[in-house]
Amino acid sequence: MITLALSKGRIFDETLPLLAAAGIEVLEDPETSRKLILPTNQADVRVVLVRATDVPTYVEYGGADLGVTGFDTLLEHGSSGLYQPLDLHIARCRMSVAVRANFDYAHAVRQGARLKVATKYVAIAREFFAAKGVHVDLIKLYGSMELAPLTGLADAIVDLVSTGNTLRANDLVEVERIMDISSRLVVNQAALKLKREPIRRIIDAFSLASVTQ
Ligand code: PRT
Ligand code: MG
């Protein structure tokens, strides 16, 4: 049995065409089914649905053989125990710093001010600001980062941006682009040895299909 960990939403949706290229069709729709283990048209392949942030954990400890996870999630989790054969070029976005439109970020940085930064991505933010030599107090949040500068909780946020609509709707502006983000295929290292052939077939099919994304 090959077990693939996916999260509901954009990662599931954007992985479907890659699965199709590997001849794998998921037999239930996660938006309507309450099942957490979804069968596929291949008796020896199944999909498990987990929270996006749990995908690296499932794969690292063998709860799944492979998974698809955002590079943001992978960086925060730490990726040393995982084999990462492919950038799938799906669920693309960027990691950015944003502030209230009336906050002079450049000035604050020039002054050497200590910035309060709210984010779900504490490790990425810490490294980014340390490399710039900017002093920050990091505030860990689990969601709705955009609210933090509007309520005075923080001066800035580090968050993912794709269309920019969420920032615009909340009068925030992007002031730094930290990195481009896409989703990666991650593979359990023991599974890669023990189930080499079927896993290799999936990697090869994903590889061919993802270059055209
Ligand atoms: O949402 P939930 O709390 O259940 O989990 P999650 O946010 O971890 O999962 P999900 O499915 O929302 O995101 C999974 C992965 O998709 C992330 O790890 C990213 O790699 C990738 N991705 C791509 C995004 C976005 N684009 C994105 N736009 N993840 C989140 N967003 C959010 C962003 O945080 C912000 O709130 O969308 C908002 C901004 O979008 P725009 O279009 O308004 O700019
Ligand atoms: Mg989300």
Coordinates of C-alpha atoms and ligand atoms in Angstrom, one line a residue:
M1 CA 0.0 0.0 0.0
I2 CA 1.2 3.5 -0.9
T3 CA -0.2 6.3 1.3
L4 CA -0.1 9.9 0.1
A5 CA -0.8 12.7 2.6
L6 CA -2.6 15.8 1.2
S7 CA -4.4 18.8 2.8
K8 CA -7.9 19.8 1.7
G9 CA -8.2 22.9 -0.4
R10 CA -5.7 24.2 -2.8
I11 CA -3.1 21.5 -2.3
F12 CA -5.6 18.7 -2.9
D13 CA -7.1 20.5 -5.9
E14 CA -3.8 21.3 -7.5
T15 CA -2.4 17.8 -6.9
L16 CA -5.3 16.1 -8.7
P17 CA -3.9 16.7 -12.2
L18 CA -0.5 15.3 -11.1
L19 CA -2.2 12.2 -9.8
A20 CA -4.1 11.9 -13.0
A21 CA -0.8 12.0 -14.9
A22 CA 0.3 9.0 -12.7
G23 CA -3.0 7.2 -13.6
I24 CA -4.4 7.8 -10.1
E25 CA -7.9 9.0 -9.6
V26 CA -9.2 9.8 -6.1
L27 CA -12.7 8.1 -5.7
E28 CA -14.2 10.6 -3.2
D29 CA -14.5 14.3 -3.0
P30 CA -13.0 15.6 0.3
E31 CA -15.4 18.6 0.3
T32 CA -18.4 16.3 0.6
S33 CA -17.0 13.1 2.1
R34 CA -16.3 13.0 5.8
K35 CA -13.7 10.2 5.3
L36 CA -10.1 11.0 6.2
I37 CA -8.8 8.1 4.1
L38 CA -9.8 8.3 0.5
P39 CA -9.6 5.3 -1.8
T40 CA -8.3 5.7 -5.4
N41 CA -8.8 3.7 -8.6
Q42 CA -5.6 1.8 -7.8
A43 CA -6.2 -0.7 -5.0
D44 CA -2.7 -0.2 -3.6
V45 CA -2.8 3.7 -3.4
R46 CA -4.7 5.7 -0.9
V47 CA -4.9 9.4 0.1
V48 CA -5.0 10.6 3.7
L49 CA -6.3 14.0 4.5
V50 CA -4.4 16.0 7.2
R51 CA -3.9 19.6 8.2
A52 CA -1.5 21.3 5.8
T53 CA 1.0 21.9 8.7
D54 CA 0.8 18.2 9.6
V55 CA 1.8 16.8 6.2
P56 CA 5.6 16.9 6.9
T57 CA 5.1 15.2 10.3
Y58 CA 3.0 12.4 8.8
V59 CA 5.6 11.7 6.1
E60 CA 8.6 12.1 8.4
Y61 CA 7.3 9.5 10.9
G62 CA 5.9 7.1 8.3
G63 CA 2.1 7.8 8.8
A64 CA 2.3 8.4 5.0
D65 CA 4.9 7.4 2.4
L66 CA 4.6 10.6 0.5
G67 CA 3.0 14.0 0.8
V68 CA 2.5 17.4 -0.9
T69 CA 3.4 20.4 1.3
G70 CA 4.0 24.1 0.8
F71 CA 7.7 25.1 1.0
D72 CA 6.6 27.6 3.7
T73 CA 5.4 24.7 5.9
L74 CA 8.4 22.6 5.1
L75 CA 10.8 25.4 6.1
E76 CA 9.0 25.9 9.4
H77 CA 8.8 22.2 10.1
G78 CA 12.5 21.6 9.2
S79 CA 13.1 19.2 6.4
S80 CA 16.1 17.1 7.5
G81 CA 14.3 13.8 7.8
L82 CA 12.5 14.1 4.5
Y83 CA 13.5 13.3 0.9
Q84 CA 12.4 16.2 -1.3
P85 CA 12.7 15.1 -4.9
L86 CA 10.5 17.7 -6.6
D87 CA 9.2 21.2 -6.8
L88 CA 5.7 20.7 -8.1
H89 CA 5.2 24.4 -9.1
I90 CA 1.7 24.3 -7.6
A91 CA -0.1 26.4 -5.0
R92 CA 2.3 29.2 -5.8
C93 CA 2.5 32.4 -3.8
R94 CA 5.1 34.5 -2.0
M95 CA 6.2 35.1 1.5
S96 CA 6.1 38.8 2.3
V97 CA 6.4 41.5 4.9
A98 CA 3.3 43.8 5.1
V99 CA 2.4 46.8 7.2
R100 CA -0.4 49.3 7.5
A101 CA -0.5 51.6 4.6
N102 CA 0.4 54.6 6.9
F103 CA 3.3 52.9 8.6
D104 CA 6.7 54.1 7.4
Y105 CA 8.5 50.7 7.4
A106 CA 11.7 52.0 5.6
H107 CA 12.0 54.7 8.1
A108 CA 11.6 52.4 11.1
V109 CA 14.2 50.1 9.6
R110 CA 16.7 52.9 8.9
Q111 CA 16.2 54.2 12.5
G112 CA 17.1 50.8 13.9
A113 CA 13.7 50.6 15.6
R114 CA 12.6 47.4 17.2
L115 CA 9.7 46.0 15.2
K116 CA 6.8 43.9 16.5
V117 CA 6.2 41.3 13.8
A118 CA 3.2 38.9 14.0
T119 CA 3.4 35.7 12.0
K120 CA 2.6 32.0 11.8
Y121 CA 6.1 31.6 10.2
V122 CA 8.4 32.4 13.2
A123 CA 11.4 30.5 12.0
I124 CA 11.4 32.1 8.5
A125 CA 10.7 35.6 9.9
R126 CA 13.5 35.2 12.5
E127 CA 16.0 34.3 9.9
F128 CA 15.0 36.9 7.4
F129 CA 15.2 39.8 9.9
A130 CA 18.4 38.5 11.5
A131 CA 20.0 38.5 8.0
K132 CA 18.9 42.1 7.5
G133 CA 20.1 43.1 11.0
V134 CA 16.7 44.3 12.0
H135 CA 15.7 43.8 15.6
V136 CA 12.3 42.2 16.0
D137 CA 9.9 40.9 18.6
L138 CA 8.1 38.0 17.0
I139 CA 4.5 37.2 18.0
K140 CA 3.3 33.8 17.0
L141 CA -0.2 33.6 15.5
Y142 CA -2.1 30.7 14.0
G143 CA -4.2 32.6 11.5
S144 CA -5.7 36.0 10.4
M145 CA -2.3 37.6 10.6
E146 CA -3.7 40.6 8.6
L147 CA -5.6 41.7 11.7
A148 CA -2.5 42.2 13.8
P149 CA -1.3 45.6 12.4
L150 CA -4.9 46.9 12.3
T151 CA -5.4 46.3 16.1
G152 CA -2.0 47.5 17.2
L153 CA -0.9 44.0 18.1
A154 CA 2.1 44.3 15.7
D155 CA 3.8 46.8 13.4
A156 CA 4.2 44.2 10.6
I157 CA 3.3 40.7 9.5
V158 CA 5.0 38.0 7.7
D159 CA 2.5 36.1 5.6
L160 CA 1.7 34.5 2.3
V161 CA 0.4 36.6 -0.5
S162 CA -1.0 35.4 -3.8
T163 CA -3.3 37.9 -5.5
G164 CA -2.8 40.6 -2.9
N165 CA -6.5 41.0 -2.4
T166 CA -6.5 40.2 1.3
L167 CA -3.8 42.8 2.0
R168 CA -5.7 45.4 -0.1
A169 CA -9.0 44.7 1.6
N170 CA -7.4 45.4 5.0
D171 CA -5.4 48.5 4.0
L172 CA -2.0 46.7 4.2
V173 CA 0.9 47.1 1.8
E174 CA 3.6 44.6 0.9
V175 CA 7.0 46.1 1.8
E176 CA 9.4 43.2 1.3
R177 CA 9.2 40.0 -0.7
I178 CA 11.0 37.3 1.4
M179 CA 10.8 34.4 -1.1
D180 CA 8.7 32.7 -3.7
I181 CA 6.8 29.7 -2.5
S182 CA 5.4 26.6 -4.2
S183 CA 4.5 23.1 -3.1
R184 CA 7.0 20.2 -2.8
L185 CA 6.7 16.5 -3.0
V186 CA 8.1 15.0 0.2
V187 CA 8.9 11.3 0.6
N188 CA 9.6 9.1 3.7
Q189 CA 13.2 7.9 3.5
A190 CA 12.5 4.4 4.6
A191 CA 9.5 4.0 2.3
L192 CA 11.7 5.2 -0.6
K193 CA 13.9 2.1 0.0
L194 CA 11.2 -0.4 0.8
K195 CA 8.7 0.6 -1.8
R196 CA 11.1 1.9 -4.4
E197 CA 9.3 0.9 -7.6
P198 CA 5.8 2.2 -7.0
I199 CA 7.1 5.4 -5.4
R200 CA 9.5 6.0 -8.3
R201 CA 6.6 5.6 -10.7
I202 CA 4.7 8.4 -8.9
I203 CA 7.8 10.7 -8.7
D204 CA 8.5 10.2 -12.4
A205 CA 4.9 10.9 -13.4
F206 CA 4.6 14.0 -11.1
S207 CA 8.0 15.2 -12.5
L208 CA 6.8 15.1 -16.1
A209 CA 3.4 16.6 -15.3
S210 CA 4.8 19.4 -13.0
V211 CA 7.2 20.9 -15.6
T212 CA 4.2 21.9 -17.6
Q213 CA 2.5 23.7 -14.6
Ligands
PRT1 O1 -6.2 27.3 6.0 P1 -5.8 26.3 7.1 O2 -5.5 27.0 8.4 O3 -6.7 25.1 7.2 O4 -4.4 25.7 6.7 P2 -3.3 26.3 5.8 O5 -3.4 27.8 5.7 O6 -2.0 25.8 6.4 O7 -3.6 25.5 4.5 P3 -4.0 26.2 3.1 O8 -4.6 25.0 2.3 O9 -4.7 27.4 3.2 O10 -2.6 26.4 2.4 C1 -1.7 25.4 2.1 C2 -0.5 25.9 1.3 O11 -1.0 26.6 0.1 C3 0.3 27.0 2.0 O12 1.2 26.3 2.9 C4 1.0 27.7 0.9 O13 2.2 26.9 0.5 C5 0.0 27.6 -0.3 N1 -0.6 28.8 -0.6 C6 -0.7 29.4 -1.9 C7 -1.3 29.7 0.2 C8 -1.7 30.8 -0.6 N2 -1.3 30.6 -1.8 C9 -2.5 31.9 0.1 N3 -2.8 32.8 -0.6 N4 -1.6 29.6 1.5 C10 -2.3 30.6 2.1 N5 -2.7 31.7 1.4 C11 -3.5 32.7 2.2 C12 -2.5 33.8 2.9 O14 -2.1 33.3 4.2 C13 -3.5 35.0 3.1 O15 -4.3 34.9 4.2 O16 -4.3 33.5 1.4 C14 -4.3 34.9 1.9 C15 -3.7 35.8 0.8 O17 -4.2 35.5 -0.4 P4 -4.5 36.7 -1.5 O18 -4.8 36.0 -2.8 O19 -5.6 37.5 -1.0 O20 -3.2 37.4 -1.6
MG2 MG -5.1 28.8 4.8

